[in-house]
């Protein structure tokens, strides 16, 4: 570990910033981990997209369809590939707090900077149970923990409860997937001095950065919206931090066709009866020079017709052409 | 009417823009409409806060606790006070489509520019029923209709359904209270060429204006955040439209303490078990030189302790001092 | 009024019992109240189906699509038709507590026994607001009030809150549409000595009657399941009260095909995206010798194909044939 | 396996009937499996309570806080204890279909009759994903699978989807925890000839048995409500099956005080913000001669005050005295 448990909050303030992404995992046709594919995509993000940090094993990574052993191996691949060039967070989400501990301890041992743990999706529907769940894990690991709140789907982490959790030494961040701006404002008021808060959505990032004072974007869009030679999220972030909001705004506007693509193809699961769009993400990635490949049950492959439409829509944004121009396709 | 039914969409594009507010209604101690109070507040918004339009009888206006006769009288007061200086929209929300028609016809006759109608809160839980509800009303009035979507609480108006509704000649706007940015992006893609879309939240307005291309803010915050001599929402909007995003951003940042006040005191109803914060809004208004006064059941008056705390919080933002410096308190 | 306000609970225990039904209202082809139709159906229930009480203006009655004047007129028709032969409850549901008071006062004046008021569907999402809503109405009328809880759709009336409400003198009953048996058990424990509780579902009625000690069924199925000469709900209720559970069970079993009809055609609104099945109810009624007729927006007429299928399904149960054999079709 | 995969439905009709229970697992003070405790409780159910089948690793068993290894070991203890005297179902619920397969294969190998698998609590929010999840598992095991539907909390298994699932050879039962009677009627209509349906609630069991034709109760109440010498659930079931509904009803009525206990102490998790009442169940069991003991995070131990109150409430029902009279306390 790069820091002691009681330094976790301080270390988080130093490390948790900039534009991060969250990659899917890749699988082979015979349903094993595609280790080279996983490594290729991360290398692509680091060296070609200049991503500033990586969150492994998120919802987009189909972690729920991987065994703990596979998840641990995938974490190792991340560490081996990153070689310390960027900080890494390991998603250690599990229905079982004991297994979340096992995953977090492994992440700690192999060299992750932090772990992130989602509100449990079973057995927790009151504040005390949620507090006990996180406390149980935090007490058993040294590594810093980022909370992950998806109030649309799971029991929410209120700002009141977050204040209690923020007293735990190695709880040090909050990934907010609840979309209501007022709830996030309350959260920043309640714990902004203790936890690093990240809104899990690229769309309002420029605003959150320039007006709200956020410093960390933790979201899967940066590798979908950017290709070598076209790094708009990075560029508008830099422009904003550099004090040129006109330029930042102008760049951010160029992303609108990609945001519309994303709204059309990727956000279905956020709807009352939607599906997890892992196949759509992977196909999008294939179209811009990254590794995609098959998905696991209960995610479903796209139909040929849907792929044709997605491809046409994405080509209409010009992104695949930019990717082709920028180079970087995996050989073989 | 200032336009013919089949010109509603065109007229909407011309009129529905800029910073609008939505005022509460005021009541006397003996529970009648406080007509001078209502007129005072609107005059304050027009002549002192330079608000560009007014949405009457919204959720903040306790319309559900007013008879149709009171609502119509309140609409007349709005027209009489505005004297054509700003455009007006009348909230004609009703459980009963027949009474929504009666309210909308009255608004049309007394000179409103548009009406706005919320998804019905009873008897509608499928797309066809929602379509029929709006169609029934639209067929029976000439005036243009703005749809109002609160998917957290009522049956949502999906972008698919909105496309069907947008074919009706006098449906011409969409007030979006759903907070998910991706859903609003889908909506703009689906009907942005036909309907004027407004996100019902001041917080992301600068972003929606500068990056997303929105032109209309329809929200109750402008009269809570602004006082004579301090018009930040107006000012950052103008700066953004004038191409100075650095200045817009700087001004928008000054509103953060007020947004935190709002998140703390006003947004409770958005939570699973919250209350409608009419008393809090009215007390806030009293502290900045506007008319407040009692609320109606089922809203509840604040305790003295809560008022003391709200007052201290608001004073800490400096807004009441700015209001006092800017003048404008109602005599008597 | 047949009792004084402070006798409401006592009167309720005497009157609120047996098998009641809740009829739809009928409308003419030119969208006015079909007064003879309304009277015919109630007379049918009283003299041919031997129903023991009637709840007017319920959810099945499309009250949300009627003006207050129409609702009051419909209430008068009920009183004029019943002529004191059975007790009557008037549904005075309204978004507006002031108008709920007006409806309840009218019901009180024209001779109703009780009123029933649904949890408000707007502006109430905390216990205090719900308490204030009911208290406001109860304070302004003499007549006894039955609470109506649909926790699937509106803010629920918890057993804790019901205990507070049960202290109000003229709150005297509770129509429970929440389906969880444990919640109803908690409710009976909390207020069973003060309020008459009725589970709003025919299916578990025999059980609630024989094992749980309930005495009142308040539901719209009795006039759908029974025809002159076949009165199974009445008969199994009598058998159970008379101590012959074998016969009660045997009769209750004969209703199963009708319960399946009901589950297939009528309960859609209880599903996440269902519609209010008023047209289906009315068509069913037409097929068994009652008056049906058109529905109002936002309810929708059935397609011819759906009608054909419903008719075939209902005929397969044998009910229309029993109705024809039992006589009672309205002439003309 | 006692049957071939394509005989699963037939075997299910033969085996899945009568009064089953679902026990909690017991843990030692140092947080390991209390193997003798687990065996004691099952023996108690078989030889003293005459329970007709056991569902292991249900929601009451805190399976989410056990590793797969612990769950498999607990399944072995069940098989070793039952010694073939009663049929057994293993709960193989898991966020991960691959691990659900591993658990189901183990259950198949050690001699279970069936497995039961809950709708996944993550990654499934559309019918196709749910179908694929169950299909993936069913294709990889021989053993028969019972579906488990908790629509209040997880993505529901509609009757339409159940029809598709019922075509899979080794899907053979449905545990229905949705409380709406009409939904269960639709379900029986849709698949009652293919799947054995059990309503997961003791309260309406007598009704479902005598009127609806159900033959299987799968619920955790039988070991909470019954003690040696007082076996009311068994007795009223037998009376009903034997054609004496008066006696069945009379016995069922005696359980009412225990149902009220259950509604007060155990059903909190069914409420919007409740907790999982494992500690309450275990303490209840201790008071009637069974093994209780500590719970695992995120379940929480009861306070001393709460225990005192639960004990007083349970003693008021007379159950602990009956248990003491009936003997059977574990020595040591």
GROMACS .gro file of C-alpha atoms in nm, chain C residues 21 26 34 38 42 57 65-66 80 99 103 106 114 121-122 125 161 166 171 174 210 216 229 232-233 255 262 266 282:
model
   29
  685UNK     CA    1  -7.037  -0.337  -0.430
  690UNK     CA    2  -7.285   0.533  -1.696
  698UNK     CA    3  -7.695   0.839  -1.803
  702UNK     CA    4  -7.715   0.461  -1.307
  706UNK     CA    5  -7.820   0.022  -0.848
  721UNK     CA    6  -6.789   0.724  -0.705
  729UNK     CA    7  -6.341   1.253  -1.525
  730UNK     CA    8  -6.654   1.403  -1.371
  744UNK     CA    9  -8.315   0.854  -0.472
  763UNK     CA   10  -6.339   2.046  -0.272
  767UNK     CA   11  -6.837   1.695  -0.185
  770UNK     CA   12  -7.324   1.755  -0.005
  778UNK     CA   13  -7.062   0.774   0.518
  785UNK     CA   14  -5.260   1.173  -0.522
  786UNK     CA   15  -5.070   1.499  -0.522
  789UNK     CA   16  -4.573   1.239   0.067
  825UNK     CA   17  -5.046   0.697   1.111
  830UNK     CA   18  -5.835   0.688   1.447
  835UNK     CA   19  -6.294   0.874   1.113
  838UNK     CA   20  -6.045   0.181   0.649
  874UNK     CA   21  -6.388  -1.684   0.863
  880UNK     CA   22  -6.726  -0.607   0.555
  893UNK     CA   23  -8.030  -1.677  -0.951
  896UNK     CA   24  -7.221  -1.702  -0.486
  897UNK     CA   25  -7.054  -1.422  -0.291
  919UNK     CA   26  -6.625  -1.845  -0.849
  926UNK     CA   27  -6.120  -1.071  -1.357
  930UNK     CA   28  -5.978  -0.609  -1.514
  946UNK     CA   29  -6.891  -0.197  -1.861
   0.00000   0.00000   0.00000
